[in-house]
């Protein structure tokens, strides 16, 4: 059974809330889901999972130092954890404040471990999408924001099912879930 | 007198509208302002200016190919136009759709010509800022979006005044303009 | 049978040479390989493939305008070609001249189409790797440069075999090929 | 008199060595130079300087968590330190291993504080440049690597002299220094 880790850091609770929606989205599919803060998670969680969604507050257009430290400390496992599937989410103080750029920094970090990373082309509302991962300004409140977080989890679960579990039937149902 | 070029590509008219607001913002200050589309502009405009704001629709998280071609074609002047000041703006189809990332690609391109590039820390509305340049989803309509475009132009004019014209008095008045 | 497209633009022939090595690397595995320049390729090639390696000269830290135009023109198929696997390669004028950054711009572009993208953790020589795709300064000449290009093709073929064809046996042999 | 801070983190000593060359380059010009490790530096150093060169080992394509923490902890001064001049340098384990991408992450971080950031168009050797900041794979040993670090410091000092001190005569001598 595919294994999905939702790993987040949160200072104000906004990214935590996003993480809960991402985990909820993944849980709609037949995969095991672990939701962990960066303070609780260990390297075992990373070794365990087939796919990971990494969320961080947008701090200076990059992930928080705590999230960076978590992955820096994993460096002994560098080269062993190739080929997992990864995606990102981030909450910034404002639109135009770096949530996309922070998602890209998270994906860059995951690529360094040999992960395949993705964004999502779907729109979850009027003028609202998640091409580099789910993004919010502040707390996810509006339906389109909540759906974007859920969609990220859904799609991560789907890629794990399709690519890791070989469940090709999910290819035909890629738009499914929260719409 | 400081010289500011606002150079844009636009497909739907959204980025053009942004460009007009950027030019309006710059015009509040004692600088010369040229507003040109990528179809009208020539290398002379780039050689002429002290500072440039480059705007493009967000196409696949990067500037449009036409804007890219404009700068690729300037390559004979590479190395001659060092040290100008540059900034970016972009309109995407949706939030989370790459307008920040496209601004970063524009800034990357300008850095290749030796430009000093900047973003802006100010907020122009509730949860609305322009850390990598002014961004919109679609057309700039709300006050905070219009102000963000204007602020980009204001700040570009101010940096040109301070850094190129040596008008240090503008350092004390950095927040001025559209607030 | 898995299908791999190696798509490149080249001005001096350097990126073309890289593309040939990438295609050679992919051809070591039981996949179909097409090698096409951006002038020959059509949208059918993109629709056809399961995995794509996109190569461009590093022009201003971004892909060339011609490569950008190719993908901009594909926009009618946006949303239809989700979930393919993508990677990048680029030749710059010098080290520190943007070949990594250009690879990231290519990957950003591919993510916009919903592709899963990857880099490679392996070293192909002393202090020589390809974390964001294969990179060269000028022409690929040294063994480590040639191997990096080949490794990119090998790994792309392997991911296609593993993920698209469900050939899990390739997971155990990820380091295989050109070493 | 212009003030230049060279701030670095180093794990193996490679980035420290780069920092020393950057400081040496800056010291060729009439500016005050402080060279500090991230463990010694305080917020006063950042408030003090007109221009900063930030160096970090390339860890996962981003600055080290310690360098990130330093700037995250400065957040109370966010908005006060607008308009300084910034640049980056980084040492990675290998070419293609993220030193350019890490420089971009550093510049992104500095832009969040409202800094004007720059790279350098000059080549310091055959196929060796520093478009996003000075980069090395391992320790700076070859002349072109050492020169690239020095050139970064020289140019930072020059921009501070030109833009902050109003010493326009340095505009005519931009190529000067280590050539």
XYZ file of C-alpha atoms in Angstrom:
716
model
C 0.000 0.000 0.000
C 1.364 3.420 -0.979
C 2.706 5.578 1.838
C 2.294 9.336 1.996
C 4.020 11.663 4.438
C 2.723 15.176 5.004
C 5.540 17.035 6.750
C 5.174 20.638 7.838
C 6.636 23.422 9.870
C 4.296 26.080 11.181
C 4.774 29.184 13.259
C 1.348 30.764 13.268
C -0.699 27.633 12.604
C -1.463 28.578 8.979
C 0.823 26.023 7.388
C -0.357 23.424 9.907
C -3.914 23.989 8.749
C -2.797 23.616 5.141
C -1.055 20.361 6.090
C -4.267 18.990 7.591
C -6.111 19.650 4.354
C -3.320 18.092 2.311
C -3.494 14.984 4.519
C -7.274 14.948 4.185
C -6.936 15.030 0.409
C -4.468 12.147 0.377
C -6.729 10.131 2.697
C -9.468 9.988 0.062
C -7.340 7.384 -1.689
C -6.158 3.915 -0.622
C -2.802 5.020 0.757
C -1.422 5.218 4.274
C -1.011 8.801 5.424
C 1.203 10.215 8.153
C 0.844 13.862 9.183
C 3.839 15.123 11.126
C 5.297 18.418 12.195
C 8.990 18.939 11.647
C 9.435 18.699 15.426
C 7.858 15.233 15.600
C 9.127 13.715 12.367
C 12.254 11.596 12.151
C 14.345 10.266 9.321
C 12.336 7.025 9.632
C 9.283 8.854 8.336
C 11.171 9.941 5.245
C 12.624 6.475 4.668
C 9.144 4.996 5.148
C 7.214 7.092 2.642
C 6.797 6.726 -1.111
C 5.641 10.287 -1.510
C 6.003 13.416 0.583
C 4.315 16.800 0.706
C 6.573 19.325 2.428
C 5.030 22.504 3.799
C 6.677 25.522 5.329
C 5.808 29.086 6.099
C 7.306 31.402 3.502
C 10.221 32.955 5.337
C 12.212 35.254 3.063
C 11.107 33.368 -0.050
C 12.641 30.120 1.183
C 11.527 27.391 3.595
C 11.965 28.089 7.334
C 15.364 27.314 8.819
C 13.812 24.507 10.853
C 12.540 22.737 7.754
C 15.921 23.282 6.115
C 17.685 21.848 9.157
C 15.486 18.749 9.081
C 16.599 17.928 5.550
C 20.216 19.026 6.091
C 20.376 16.601 9.009
C 19.154 13.771 6.770
C 22.259 14.063 4.648
C 23.644 10.691 5.743
C 20.773 9.122 3.829
C 21.515 11.134 0.729
C 21.647 8.771 -2.240
C 19.521 6.140 -0.474
C 16.166 7.780 -0.892
C 16.232 8.443 -4.588
C 13.099 8.251 -6.649
C 10.394 9.155 -4.162
C 7.701 11.583 -5.245
C 7.593 15.051 -3.719
C 5.531 18.220 -3.686
C 5.322 21.456 -1.728
C 2.992 23.893 0.003
C 3.567 27.227 1.683
C 1.756 30.073 3.398
C 3.124 33.607 3.063
C 2.119 36.861 4.689
C 0.692 38.131 1.428
C 0.150 37.494 -2.262
C 3.299 38.418 -4.089
C 5.148 37.624 -0.871
C 6.991 34.526 -1.965
C 4.796 31.477 -1.451
C 5.455 30.240 -5.013
C 9.156 30.952 -4.722
C 9.299 29.111 -1.386
C 7.560 26.109 -2.976
C 10.244 26.137 -5.666
C 12.966 26.175 -2.983
C 11.340 23.170 -1.305
C 11.174 21.332 -4.636
C 14.819 22.210 -5.317
C 15.733 20.685 -1.970
C 13.756 17.518 -2.707
C 15.315 17.218 -6.167
C 18.694 17.153 -4.432
C 17.640 13.907 -2.810
C 16.669 12.506 -6.209
C 12.926 12.955 -5.817
C 10.546 13.392 -8.726
C 8.631 16.574 -8.001
C 5.437 18.010 -9.407
C 2.988 20.872 -9.398
C -0.635 20.842 -10.471
C -2.305 22.403 -13.486
C -5.884 22.374 -12.134
C -7.705 25.475 -11.028
C -9.623 25.114 -7.756
C -11.472 28.396 -8.123
C -11.640 31.545 -10.167
C -8.063 32.618 -10.863
C -6.719 30.159 -8.305
C -4.334 27.320 -8.978
C -1.302 25.498 -7.588
C 1.275 25.141 -10.363
C 4.226 24.768 -7.940
C 2.303 23.466 -4.965
C -0.534 24.758 -2.810
C -0.142 28.374 -1.713
C -1.979 30.630 0.699
C -1.620 34.154 1.996
C -2.248 33.615 5.684
C -4.673 30.894 6.756
C -6.517 28.712 4.250
C -10.111 29.907 4.619
C -11.762 30.253 1.246
C -13.079 27.180 -0.516
C -10.570 27.528 -3.347
C -7.666 27.600 -0.890
C -8.894 24.571 1.021
C -9.528 22.708 -2.225
C -6.024 23.536 -3.456
C -4.504 21.957 -0.346
C -6.747 18.924 -0.678
C -5.988 18.628 -4.364
C -2.273 18.549 -3.638
C -2.792 15.618 -1.268
C -5.106 13.867 -3.715
C -2.666 14.176 -6.558
C 0.267 13.056 -4.444
C -1.729 9.970 -3.452
C -2.651 9.387 -7.086
C 0.935 9.615 -8.322
C 1.974 7.192 -5.594
C -0.811 4.798 -6.595
C -0.029 5.067 -10.298
C 3.736 5.144 -10.168
C 4.618 3.190 -7.062
C 1.705 0.775 -6.747
C 1.202 0.409 -10.501
C -2.505 1.212 -10.197
C -2.906 2.608 -13.709
C -6.662 2.964 -13.330
C -5.994 6.190 -11.435
C -4.541 7.733 -14.576
C -8.064 7.906 -15.967
C -9.397 9.621 -12.921
C -6.835 12.305 -12.347
C -9.307 15.121 -11.920
C -11.275 13.224 -9.263
C -11.614 14.074 -5.629
C -12.566 17.425 -4.299
C -14.113 19.036 -7.361
C 17.791 63.534 -15.316
C 17.194 59.875 -14.522
C 15.695 57.761 -17.293
C 13.162 55.007 -16.727
C 11.996 52.493 -19.306
C 8.817 50.490 -18.768
C 8.987 47.626 -21.244
C 6.182 45.112 -21.549
C 4.746 42.295 -23.579
C 1.023 41.701 -23.393
C -1.310 39.220 -24.997
C -4.625 39.946 -23.320
C -3.957 43.552 -22.335
C -3.517 42.720 -18.640
C 0.235 43.219 -18.545
C -0.145 46.352 -20.667
C -2.464 47.784 -18.057
C 0.041 46.927 -15.358
C 2.731 48.674 -17.406
C 0.659 51.851 -17.587
C 0.335 51.928 -13.816
C 4.058 51.271 -13.396
C 4.794 54.173 -15.741
C 2.327 56.352 -13.855
C 4.106 55.531 -10.602
C 7.495 56.427 -12.031
C 6.118 59.682 -13.439
C 5.407 61.015 -9.948
C 9.128 61.617 -9.654
C 11.510 63.879 -11.609
C 12.630 61.249 -14.091
C 11.991 60.794 -17.810
C 9.720 57.846 -18.487
C 9.305 55.814 -21.659
C 6.509 53.245 -21.895
C 7.063 50.768 -24.722
C 5.735 47.423 -25.817
C 8.234 44.800 -26.814
C 7.084 45.270 -30.418
C 7.921 48.980 -30.419
C 11.043 49.014 -28.267
C 14.545 48.877 -29.706
C 17.959 48.349 -28.244
C 18.307 52.144 -28.133
C 15.659 52.257 -25.437
C 17.650 49.853 -23.292
C 20.905 51.703 -23.885
C 19.139 54.964 -23.052
C 17.638 54.049 -19.710
C 19.132 54.058 -16.219
C 16.439 51.792 -14.866
C 13.993 49.372 -16.445
C 10.808 47.651 -15.359
C 10.196 44.567 -17.487
C 6.709 43.096 -17.610
C 5.479 39.932 -19.247
C 2.488 37.682 -19.071
C 3.284 34.589 -17.026
C 3.680 31.916 -19.679
C 4.701 28.593 -18.153
C 6.316 30.288 -15.175
C 8.747 32.191 -17.379
C 8.530 35.379 -19.458
C 6.850 35.111 -22.878
C 9.049 33.978 -25.748
C 8.721 37.416 -27.331
C 10.153 39.140 -24.272
C 12.890 36.510 -24.160
C 13.681 37.073 -27.821
C 13.955 40.819 -27.286
C 16.709 40.344 -24.710
C 18.358 37.449 -26.557
C 18.653 39.718 -29.587
C 20.395 42.376 -27.470
C 23.281 40.043 -26.837
C 25.723 42.133 -28.890
C 25.435 44.769 -26.209
C 26.102 42.296 -23.429
C 28.791 43.690 -21.167
C 28.081 47.298 -22.229
C 24.950 47.838 -20.211
C 26.198 46.742 -16.816
C 24.987 48.394 -13.682
C 21.539 49.590 -14.651
C 18.701 49.042 -12.196
C 15.981 46.524 -13.018
C 12.688 45.182 -11.717
C 9.847 42.977 -12.926
C 6.081 42.623 -13.147
C 3.848 39.852 -14.429
C 0.218 38.853 -14.785
C -0.720 35.184 -14.539
C -3.982 33.367 -15.117
C -4.340 32.701 -11.399
C -2.778 33.011 -7.976
C -0.353 30.173 -7.527
C 0.047 30.206 -11.305
C 3.576 31.485 -11.555
C 3.579 35.283 -11.531
C 6.251 35.373 -8.793
C 8.304 32.710 -10.511
C 8.062 34.582 -13.831
C 9.253 37.773 -12.104
C 12.246 35.809 -10.807
C 12.997 34.587 -14.356
C 12.889 38.184 -15.608
C 15.232 39.289 -12.815
C 17.555 36.377 -13.606
C 17.684 37.543 -17.209
C 18.428 41.134 -16.175
C 21.149 39.987 -13.773
C 22.813 38.326 -16.759
C 23.272 41.779 -18.229
C 24.842 42.977 -14.987
C 21.794 44.838 -13.684
C 21.115 45.434 -10.013
C 17.621 44.083 -9.408
C 15.148 44.588 -6.594
C 11.780 43.688 -5.149
C 9.721 45.663 -2.688
C 8.930 44.949 0.949
C 5.882 47.224 1.250
C 2.335 45.950 1.459
C -0.180 47.809 -0.697
C -3.223 46.202 0.864
C -4.293 43.461 3.211
C -2.105 40.449 2.510
C -0.823 42.003 -0.709
C 2.766 42.807 -1.531
C 5.366 42.730 -4.305
C 8.541 41.139 -2.957
C 9.800 40.070 -6.434
C 7.947 42.648 -8.484
C 4.301 43.559 -9.032
C 2.021 40.585 -9.647
C -1.587 40.178 -10.712
C -3.906 37.330 -11.520
C -5.574 38.653 -14.637
C -6.143 42.386 -14.973
C -5.136 44.855 -12.263
C -8.490 46.026 -10.905
C -8.425 46.225 -7.138
C -6.825 49.204 -5.440
C -4.079 47.071 -3.905
C -3.132 45.687 -7.325
C -3.037 49.118 -8.953
C -1.038 50.510 -6.036
C 1.442 47.632 -6.301
C 2.122 48.467 -9.949
C 2.444 52.155 -9.149
C 4.692 51.432 -6.211
C 7.023 49.442 -8.444
C 7.357 52.423 -10.760
C 7.793 54.838 -7.854
C 10.507 52.765 -6.285
C 12.318 52.272 -9.578
C 12.298 56.052 -10.075
C 13.527 56.533 -6.503
C 16.418 54.094 -6.877
C 17.398 55.832 -10.111
C 17.262 59.223 -8.377
C 19.215 58.007 -5.358
C 21.751 55.795 -7.048
C 22.165 57.294 -10.487
C 21.394 60.957 -9.897
C 22.851 60.990 -6.381
C 19.676 62.543 -4.950
C 20.062 61.172 -1.437
C 17.074 63.136 -0.144
C 14.869 60.418 -1.664
C 16.299 57.895 0.767
C 14.342 59.599 3.513
C 11.132 59.435 1.609
C 11.145 55.873 0.378
C 7.585 55.117 1.425
C 6.218 58.150 -0.423
C 3.940 58.153 -3.398
C 0.747 56.193 -3.641
C 0.078 55.410 0.016
C 7.216 0.077 -24.663
C 8.259 3.291 -22.987
C 8.798 6.310 -25.215
C 11.527 8.879 -24.683
C 11.867 12.188 -26.495
C 15.149 14.093 -26.472
C 14.304 17.606 -27.608
C 16.961 20.257 -28.015
C 17.778 23.660 -29.354
C 21.343 24.398 -30.303
C 23.114 27.427 -31.682
C 26.764 26.413 -31.631
C 26.278 22.638 -31.736
C 27.210 22.153 -28.075
C 23.708 21.403 -26.852
C 23.122 19.196 -29.893
C 26.115 17.116 -28.892
C 24.781 16.863 -25.369
C 21.437 15.738 -26.807
C 23.122 12.950 -28.757
C 24.739 11.634 -25.594
C 21.449 11.867 -23.712
C 19.764 9.865 -26.480
C 22.603 7.351 -26.426
C 22.143 6.914 -22.685
C 18.407 6.338 -23.039
C 19.002 3.853 -25.842
C 20.813 1.470 -23.495
C 17.397 0.559 -22.124
C 14.365 -1.051 -23.764
C 12.595 2.165 -24.665
C 11.889 3.875 -27.966
C 13.969 7.032 -28.375
C 13.365 10.029 -30.618
C 16.029 12.696 -30.943
C 14.690 15.943 -32.392
C 15.756 19.542 -32.690
C 13.211 22.169 -31.792
C 12.989 23.011 -35.504
C 11.984 19.463 -36.466
C 9.825 18.516 -33.501
C 6.058 18.895 -33.481
C 3.418 18.678 -30.826
C 2.901 15.055 -31.872
C 6.322 14.216 -30.482
C 5.353 15.638 -27.121
C 1.977 13.880 -27.117
C 3.735 10.652 -28.124
C 6.363 10.469 -25.403
C 6.203 9.217 -21.829
C 9.332 11.053 -20.843
C 11.185 14.031 -22.244
C 14.664 15.490 -21.838
C 14.667 19.146 -22.871
C 17.979 20.788 -23.711
C 18.760 24.379 -24.514
C 21.756 26.622 -24.645
C 21.905 28.804 -21.541
C 20.791 32.171 -22.826
C 20.578 34.718 -20.015
C 19.995 32.024 -17.413
C 16.830 30.821 -19.144
C 16.119 28.537 -22.108
C 16.497 30.051 -25.581
C 13.505 31.942 -26.958
C 13.037 29.254 -29.599
C 12.662 26.520 -26.997
C 10.322 28.769 -25.062
C 8.264 29.417 -28.178
C 7.951 25.704 -28.868
C 6.320 25.118 -25.476
C 4.313 28.362 -25.541
C 2.822 27.221 -28.856
C 1.788 23.902 -27.284
C -0.543 25.697 -24.934
C -3.671 24.282 -26.568
C -2.626 20.915 -25.210
C -2.132 22.273 -21.741
C -3.920 20.020 -19.281
C -3.860 17.041 -21.684
C -0.272 16.044 -21.181
C -0.183 15.857 -17.411
C 1.976 13.330 -15.655
C 4.773 12.744 -18.115
C 8.309 12.619 -16.781
C 10.726 15.424 -17.596
C 14.327 16.468 -17.167
C 16.706 19.127 -18.478
C 20.159 19.784 -19.864
C 21.980 22.951 -20.837
C 25.302 24.237 -22.093
C 26.505 27.673 -20.984
C 29.469 29.775 -22.009
C 31.151 29.160 -18.668
C 30.871 27.632 -15.227
C 28.938 29.988 -13.038
C 27.234 31.194 -16.211
C 23.753 29.862 -15.610
C 23.529 26.290 -16.866
C 21.980 25.114 -13.571
C 19.630 28.064 -13.461
C 18.590 27.427 -17.074
C 17.867 23.783 -16.216
C 15.638 24.991 -13.383
C 13.787 27.289 -15.808
C 13.215 24.340 -18.151
C 11.933 22.213 -15.257
C 9.668 25.068 -14.150
C 8.228 25.171 -17.662
C 7.653 21.404 -17.692
C 6.016 21.502 -14.256
C 3.532 23.955 -15.718
C 2.362 21.184 -18.013
C 1.965 18.862 -15.020
C 5.154 16.878 -15.583
C 7.051 15.115 -12.830
C 10.604 16.399 -13.051
C 13.861 15.158 -11.633
C 17.588 15.723 -11.250
C 20.261 13.161 -10.472
C 22.313 12.683 -7.330
C 25.129 10.624 -8.916
C 28.597 11.987 -9.535
C 30.070 11.115 -12.934
C 33.573 12.305 -12.085
C 35.561 14.151 -9.478
C 33.454 17.083 -8.322
C 31.038 16.631 -11.220
C 27.335 15.913 -10.940
C 23.938 16.766 -12.436
C 21.535 17.603 -9.607
C 19.226 19.693 -11.844
C 20.064 18.058 -15.145
C 23.218 17.614 -17.206
C 25.316 20.772 -17.552
C 28.337 21.739 -19.604
C 30.406 24.843 -20.177
C 30.808 24.745 -23.937
C 30.976 21.397 -25.674
C 30.826 18.095 -23.791
C 34.360 16.751 -24.153
C 35.622 15.297 -20.921
C 34.528 11.848 -19.867
C 32.640 13.153 -16.843
C 30.647 15.534 -19.044
C 29.768 12.866 -21.575
C 28.836 10.449 -18.809
C 26.609 13.077 -17.195
C 24.653 13.471 -20.437
C 24.400 9.709 -20.848
C 23.386 9.267 -17.241
C 20.530 11.734 -17.718
C 19.231 9.673 -20.633
C 19.702 6.420 -18.740
C 17.838 7.663 -15.726
C 15.013 9.097 -17.807
C 14.645 5.728 -19.525
C 14.719 3.992 -16.130
C 12.030 6.215 -14.629
C 9.876 5.616 -17.688
C 10.417 1.867 -17.378
C 9.732 1.847 -13.650
C 6.907 4.319 -13.482
C 5.197 4.040 -16.829
C 5.907 0.447 -17.821
C 5.798 -0.869 -14.236
C 9.179 -2.586 -14.647
C 10.144 -2.489 -10.976
C 13.264 -4.558 -11.554
C 14.931 -1.370 -12.750
C 14.600 0.104 -9.274
C 17.296 -2.296 -8.103
C 19.635 -1.298 -10.856
C 19.436 2.455 -10.734
C 23.162 3.033 -10.809
C 23.635 0.880 -13.908
C 24.700 2.011 -17.302
C 27.664 4.202 -17.991
C 29.666 3.811 -14.809
C 33.128 55.787 3.814
C 31.297 52.823 2.288
C 30.887 49.770 4.499
C 31.097 46.213 3.228
C 30.194 43.095 5.194
C 31.382 39.671 4.041
C 29.254 37.175 5.938
C 29.753 33.453 5.551
C 28.925 30.046 6.904
C 31.407 27.256 6.334
C 31.484 23.603 7.254
C 34.609 22.340 5.533
C 36.488 25.642 5.302
C 35.872 26.015 1.552
C 33.335 28.808 1.829
C 35.476 30.478 4.491
C 38.354 30.568 2.042
C 36.070 32.065 -0.598
C 34.994 34.689 1.942
C 38.590 35.670 2.575
C 39.153 36.258 -1.124
C 35.922 38.233 -1.398
C 37.060 40.417 1.510
C 40.472 40.810 -0.082
C 38.829 41.964 -3.302
C 36.690 44.535 -1.496
C 39.724 45.797 0.419
C 41.375 46.993 -2.797
C 38.926 49.895 -2.711
C 38.423 52.713 -0.210
C 35.696 51.004 1.820
C 35.630 49.560 5.321
C 35.420 45.768 5.241
C 34.216 43.378 7.935
C 34.685 39.638 7.479
C 32.490 37.607 9.811
C 31.297 34.054 10.145
C 27.619 33.525 10.786
C 28.544 32.443 14.317
C 30.296 35.730 15.101
C 28.083 38.172 13.212
C 25.219 40.039 14.835
C 22.360 42.103 13.539
C 24.541 45.185 14.194
C 26.825 44.089 11.384
C 23.907 43.995 8.980
C 22.567 47.333 10.148
C 26.082 48.786 9.835
C 26.867 47.786 6.276
C 25.970 49.416 2.964
C 26.678 46.271 1.009
C 26.871 42.610 1.914
C 28.291 39.488 0.291
C 26.631 36.395 1.744
C 28.345 33.042 1.337
C 27.159 29.599 2.246
C 28.026 26.042 1.410
C 25.572 24.652 -1.122
C 23.383 22.404 0.974
C 20.582 20.883 -1.071
C 20.617 23.745 -3.557
C 19.834 26.292 -0.839
C 21.899 28.135 1.796
C 22.764 26.187 4.972
C 20.142 26.201 7.734
C 22.490 28.255 9.893
C 22.714 31.044 7.345
C 18.954 30.852 6.912
C 18.446 31.074 10.669
C 20.668 34.147 10.875
C 18.426 36.028 8.452
C 15.188 34.585 9.817
C 16.199 35.884 13.239
C 16.731 39.363 11.810
C 13.074 39.606 10.938
C 12.380 42.329 13.526
C 14.483 44.635 11.390
C 12.583 43.732 8.259
C 11.597 46.955 6.492
C 14.367 48.962 8.192
C 17.249 47.771 6.099
C 15.844 48.400 2.651
C 18.050 49.439 -0.196
C 21.388 47.957 0.735
C 23.376 46.188 -1.963
C 23.791 42.413 -1.837
C 25.535 39.568 -3.598
C 26.213 35.871 -3.050
C 28.847 33.148 -3.164
C 28.692 29.414 -2.614
C 30.808 26.279 -2.709
C 29.203 22.987 -3.709
C 30.506 19.435 -3.745
C 30.609 19.441 -7.532
C 29.860 21.333 -10.720
C 26.208 20.854 -11.519
C 25.658 20.412 -7.791
C 23.749 23.570 -7.049
C 26.172 26.407 -6.355
C 24.380 28.707 -8.824
C 20.975 27.711 -7.512
C 22.143 28.307 -3.918
C 23.388 31.774 -4.909
C 19.930 32.489 -6.334
C 18.327 31.373 -3.050
C 20.624 33.744 -1.145
C 19.744 36.600 -3.493
C 16.041 35.773 -3.119
C 16.441 36.024 0.649
C 18.241 39.374 0.366
C 15.581 40.731 -2.004
C 13.041 39.982 0.721
C 14.797 42.568 2.852
C 14.598 45.070 0.020
C 18.206 44.761 -1.103
C 19.389 45.473 -4.636
C 21.230 42.358 -5.734
C 23.634 41.689 -8.571
C 25.745 39.136 -10.384
C 28.762 39.762 -12.564
C 29.148 39.428 -16.319
C 32.971 39.226 -16.382
C 34.879 36.046 -17.095
C 37.847 35.404 -14.790
C 39.242 32.555 -16.850
C 38.489 30.299 -19.759
C 34.820 29.306 -19.487
C 34.621 30.661 -15.948
C 32.316 33.406 -14.740
C 30.096 34.467 -11.850
C 26.740 35.577 -13.249
C 24.855 34.917 -9.975
C 27.770 35.265 -7.604
C 31.094 33.503 -7.146
C 30.897 29.710 -7.264
C 33.320 26.893 -6.564
C 33.216 23.125 -6.479
C 35.141 22.437 -3.298
C 37.927 24.784 -2.296
C 38.938 27.806 -4.394
C 42.344 26.798 -5.736
C 42.692 27.704 -9.371
C 43.483 31.249 -10.341
C 40.137 31.712 -12.064
C 38.282 30.655 -8.915
C 40.274 32.943 -6.665
C 39.847 35.808 -9.110
C 36.085 35.215 -9.238
C 35.855 35.570 -5.452
C 38.016 38.674 -5.501
C 36.040 40.141 -8.370
C 32.817 39.728 -6.400
C 34.330 41.717 -3.527
C 35.740 44.340 -5.882
C 32.444 44.846 -7.620
C 30.514 45.022 -4.358
C 32.923 47.707 -3.150
C 32.548 49.522 -6.471
C 28.741 49.514 -6.370
C 28.872 50.803 -2.801
C 31.289 53.558 -3.854
C 29.227 54.495 -6.895
C 25.750 54.148 -5.502
C 26.160 54.868 -1.810
C 29.132 57.222 -1.736
C 28.307 58.861 -5.075
C 31.830 58.241 -6.379
C 30.910 58.158 -10.079
C 34.541 57.934 -11.157
C 34.360 54.211 -10.344
C 31.789 53.734 -13.112
C 34.591 54.276 -15.631
C 36.803 51.727 -14.020
C 34.415 48.843 -13.535
C 36.704 46.221 -14.995
C 39.591 47.238 -12.739
C 41.118 45.248 -9.938
C 42.236 41.684 -10.241
C 42.521 41.318 -14.008
